[in-house]
Short mmCIF file of C-alpha atoms in Angstrom, two decimals:
data_model
loop_
_atom_site.label_atom_id
_atom_site.label_comp_id
_atom_site.label_asym_id
_atom_site.label_seq_id
_atom_site.Cartn_x
_atom_site.Cartn_y
_atom_site.Cartn_z
CA UNK A 9 6.85 -42.57 82.47
CA UNK A 10 10.00 -44.62 82.98
CA UNK A 11 8.01 -47.76 83.86
CA UNK A 12 5.66 -47.19 80.94
CA UNK A 13 8.59 -46.84 78.54
CA UNK A 14 10.21 -49.97 79.94
CA UNK A 15 6.97 -51.97 79.55
CA UNK A 16 6.41 -50.69 76.02
CA UNK A 17 9.89 -51.65 74.89
CA UNK A 18 10.27 -54.93 76.79
CA UNK A 19 6.99 -56.56 75.72
CA UNK A 20 8.54 -58.28 72.68
CA UNK A 21 10.37 -61.00 74.65
CA UNK A 22 13.49 -60.64 72.47
CA UNK A 23 15.34 -58.12 74.62
CA UNK A 24 18.89 -59.04 75.63
CA UNK A 25 19.95 -55.79 77.29
CA UNK A 26 18.44 -52.43 78.04
CA UNK A 27 19.16 -49.19 79.85
CA UNK A 28 16.74 -46.41 80.77
CA UNK A 29 18.06 -43.02 81.88
CA UNK A 30 15.44 -40.56 83.20
CA UNK A 31 16.06 -36.88 83.82
CA UNK A 32 13.38 -35.28 86.00
CA UNK A 33 14.78 -32.01 87.36
CA UNK A 34 12.60 -29.85 89.61
CA UNK A 35 12.11 -26.55 87.83
CA UNK A 36 9.74 -24.13 89.63
CA UNK A 37 8.65 -22.49 86.37
CA UNK A 38 7.46 -25.91 85.15
CA UNK A 39 5.07 -26.56 88.04
CA UNK A 40 1.54 -27.59 87.05
CA UNK A 41 -0.84 -24.69 86.36
CA UNK A 42 -4.03 -25.22 88.38
CA UNK A 43 -7.33 -23.36 88.14
CA UNK A 44 -10.07 -24.12 90.63
CA UNK A 45 -13.15 -25.39 88.83
CA UNK A 46 -15.26 -26.02 91.92
CA UNK A 47 -14.85 -26.43 95.67
CA UNK A 48 -17.68 -27.98 97.67
CA UNK A 49 -15.53 -29.37 100.50
CA UNK A 50 -12.12 -30.94 101.08
CA UNK A 51 -13.78 -34.13 99.92
CA UNK A 52 -15.06 -32.63 96.64
CA UNK A 53 -12.88 -30.31 94.56
CA UNK A 54 -12.10 -30.12 90.86
CA UNK A 55 -9.17 -28.39 89.20
CA UNK A 56 -8.30 -27.68 85.58
CA UNK A 57 -4.67 -28.68 85.25
CA UNK A 58 -2.08 -27.96 82.56
CA UNK A 59 1.38 -29.41 83.01
CA UNK A 60 4.31 -29.35 80.59
CA UNK A 61 7.62 -30.13 82.31
CA UNK A 62 9.78 -29.31 79.27
CA UNK A 63 13.04 -30.15 81.02
CA UNK A 64 11.95 -33.75 81.72
CA UNK A 65 13.23 -36.48 79.43
CA UNK A 66 13.88 -40.20 79.27
CA UNK A 67 16.51 -41.92 77.14
CA UNK A 68 16.35 -45.66 76.51
CA UNK A 69 18.68 -48.02 74.68
CA UNK A 70 17.75 -51.61 73.91
CA UNK A 71 19.54 -54.42 72.17
CA UNK A 72 18.23 -57.86 71.30
CA UNK A 73 17.85 -60.55 68.69
CA UNK A 74 14.93 -62.30 67.11
CA UNK A 75 14.45 -65.98 67.89
CA UNK A 76 15.76 -68.26 65.18
CA UNK A 77 18.91 -66.23 64.59
CA UNK A 78 17.39 -63.68 62.20
CA UNK A 79 19.76 -60.98 63.37
CA UNK A 80 20.43 -58.48 66.06
CA UNK A 81 18.51 -55.24 66.49
CA UNK A 82 18.98 -52.07 68.48
CA UNK A 83 16.56 -49.36 69.51
CA UNK A 84 17.39 -45.91 70.81
CA UNK A 85 14.53 -43.77 72.12
CA UNK A 86 14.47 -40.20 73.49
CA UNK A 87 11.17 -39.08 75.06
CA UNK A 88 10.59 -35.42 75.96
CA UNK A 89 7.96 -32.71 75.68
CA UNK A 90 5.48 -34.34 78.07
CA UNK A 91 2.23 -32.42 78.46
CA UNK A 92 -0.93 -33.29 80.40
CA UNK A 93 -4.16 -31.28 80.39
CA UNK A 94 -7.48 -32.18 81.96
CA UNK A 95 -9.80 -31.85 84.93
CA UNK A 96 -8.33 -33.29 88.11
CA UNK A 97 -10.67 -34.31 90.91
CA UNK A 98 -9.29 -34.19 94.45
CA UNK A 99 -10.52 -35.31 97.82
CA UNK A 100 -8.72 -35.29 101.15
CA UNK A 101 -8.95 -37.18 104.40
CA UNK A 102 -10.28 -35.23 107.38
CA UNK A 103 -6.80 -34.81 108.90
CA UNK A 104 -5.15 -34.19 105.51
CA UNK A 105 -2.98 -37.30 105.88
CA UNK A 106 -3.94 -38.38 102.35
CA UNK A 107 -5.17 -36.80 99.16
CA UNK A 108 -6.78 -38.83 96.38
CA UNK A 109 -6.45 -37.60 92.79
CA UNK A 110 -8.20 -38.72 89.62
CA UNK A 111 -9.07 -37.34 86.22
CA UNK A 112 -12.80 -37.14 85.51
CA UNK A 113 -12.12 -38.28 81.93
CA UNK A 114 -9.09 -39.14 79.83
CA UNK A 115 -6.73 -36.15 79.91
CA UNK A 116 -5.08 -34.76 76.78
CA UNK A 117 -1.56 -36.17 76.77
CA UNK A 118 1.27 -35.30 74.45
CA UNK A 119 4.95 -36.09 74.16
CA UNK A 120 7.74 -36.16 71.64
CA UNK A 121 9.52 -39.38 70.77
CA UNK A 122 12.71 -39.55 68.74
CA UNK A 123 13.78 -43.08 67.90
CA UNK A 124 16.41 -44.94 65.95
CA UNK A 125 15.81 -48.60 65.14
CA UNK A 126 18.29 -50.79 63.29
CA UNK A 127 18.23 -54.43 62.26
CA UNK A 128 21.84 -55.40 61.85
CA UNK A 129 23.14 -52.30 60.05
CA UNK A 130 19.86 -51.41 58.31
CA UNK A 131 17.85 -48.53 59.82
CA UNK A 132 14.11 -49.24 60.09
CA UNK A 133 11.40 -46.55 59.83
CA UNK A 134 9.47 -47.38 63.00
CA UNK A 135 9.25 -43.93 64.62
CA UNK A 136 5.45 -43.75 64.36
CA UNK A 137 5.02 -47.25 65.84
CA UNK A 138 7.37 -46.56 68.76
CA UNK A 139 5.76 -43.16 69.46
CA UNK A 140 2.34 -44.83 69.45
CA UNK A 141 3.57 -47.55 71.84
CA UNK A 142 5.11 -45.09 74.32
CA UNK A 143 2.13 -42.69 74.22
CA UNK A 144 -0.25 -45.66 74.57
CA UNK A 145 1.59 -46.87 77.68
CA UNK A 146 1.43 -43.42 79.26
CA UNK A 147 -2.30 -43.16 78.51
CA UNK A 148 -2.85 -46.67 79.90
CA UNK A 149 -1.04 -45.68 83.10
CA UNK A 150 -3.26 -42.62 83.55
CA UNK A 151 -6.39 -44.62 82.74
CA UNK A 152 -5.50 -47.56 84.99
CA UNK A 153 -4.27 -45.53 87.97
CA UNK A 154 -5.71 -42.02 87.75
CA UNK A 155 -8.90 -41.97 85.69
CA UNK A 156 -12.22 -42.17 87.47
CA UNK A 157 -13.13 -44.48 89.21
CA UNK A 158 -9.41 -45.18 89.85
CA UNK A 159 -7.56 -42.79 92.15
CA UNK A 160 -3.94 -42.07 92.93
CA UNK A 161 -3.41 -41.71 96.68
CA UNK A 162 -0.80 -39.24 97.87
CA UNK A 163 0.01 -39.86 101.54
CA UNK A 164 1.36 -36.83 103.35
CA UNK A 165 3.47 -38.39 106.08
CA UNK A 166 4.24 -35.16 107.91
CA UNK A 167 7.34 -34.04 109.72
CA UNK A 168 10.15 -36.31 110.71
CA UNK A 169 8.88 -37.89 113.92
CA UNK A 170 12.45 -38.58 115.08
CA UNK A 171 13.62 -34.95 115.15
CA UNK A 172 12.77 -34.38 118.84
CA UNK A 173 14.26 -37.74 119.83
CA UNK A 174 17.45 -36.98 117.83
CA UNK A 175 17.85 -33.63 119.61
CA UNK A 176 17.31 -35.22 123.02
CA UNK A 177 19.93 -37.88 122.23
CA UNK A 178 22.54 -35.28 121.31
CA UNK A 179 22.29 -35.97 117.58
CA UNK A 180 21.48 -32.35 116.75
CA UNK A 181 23.54 -29.19 116.79
CA UNK A 182 22.77 -28.51 120.45
CA UNK A 183 21.14 -25.12 120.03
CA UNK A 184 17.57 -26.35 120.46
CA UNK A 185 16.68 -25.39 116.89
CA UNK A 186 17.30 -28.78 115.30
CA UNK A 187 14.75 -29.23 112.52
CA UNK A 188 14.16 -31.49 109.57
CA UNK A 189 12.80 -30.00 106.36
CA UNK A 190 9.51 -28.24 107.08
CA UNK A 191 7.76 -29.90 104.12
CA UNK A 192 5.92 -33.19 104.13
CA UNK A 193 7.29 -36.50 103.01
CA UNK A 194 5.13 -37.89 100.23
CA UNK A 195 4.29 -41.52 99.52
CA UNK A 196 2.28 -42.23 96.39
CA UNK A 197 0.10 -45.32 96.00
CA UNK A 198 -2.74 -46.23 93.67
CA UNK A 199 -6.18 -47.34 94.85
#
């Protein structure tokens, strides 16, 4: 979302300065809601997914000027209310080192955009255009990286391979129960 917002707002070529501030807290009650649609094997599953992380938001501020000295402009954008709903296809490698995710068709995507655009000191009514740009970039991201035949690869890297070596080298607490987090590290790549 942050990259999509940055691309949408930087495409004009007239940007002199910008700042993007994301806020993506992990809130258990905002986890995606998944319903199994079908399971044929680890290599062939489909899930109905609904996801609305209401606490997520992105704020962006941009300043620039139009070539030829026609004046300075500023844009302030607040994006929140992201929602994604669709059918997510999943397949996994035999050893569960990787999972590939894709939507079978374009998911329903929604978000709220509040913007303030000024040219010099004059406010400009461009909210609809900016909302369309930001939503278009998000949809393009999903289409280009997660809509069939494209897939998003999530690599599950496993436990910290250095934990036993650290304990043996005296880098642990010495009680033989030195452990890293029990979860998996995740690396996301598109294919």
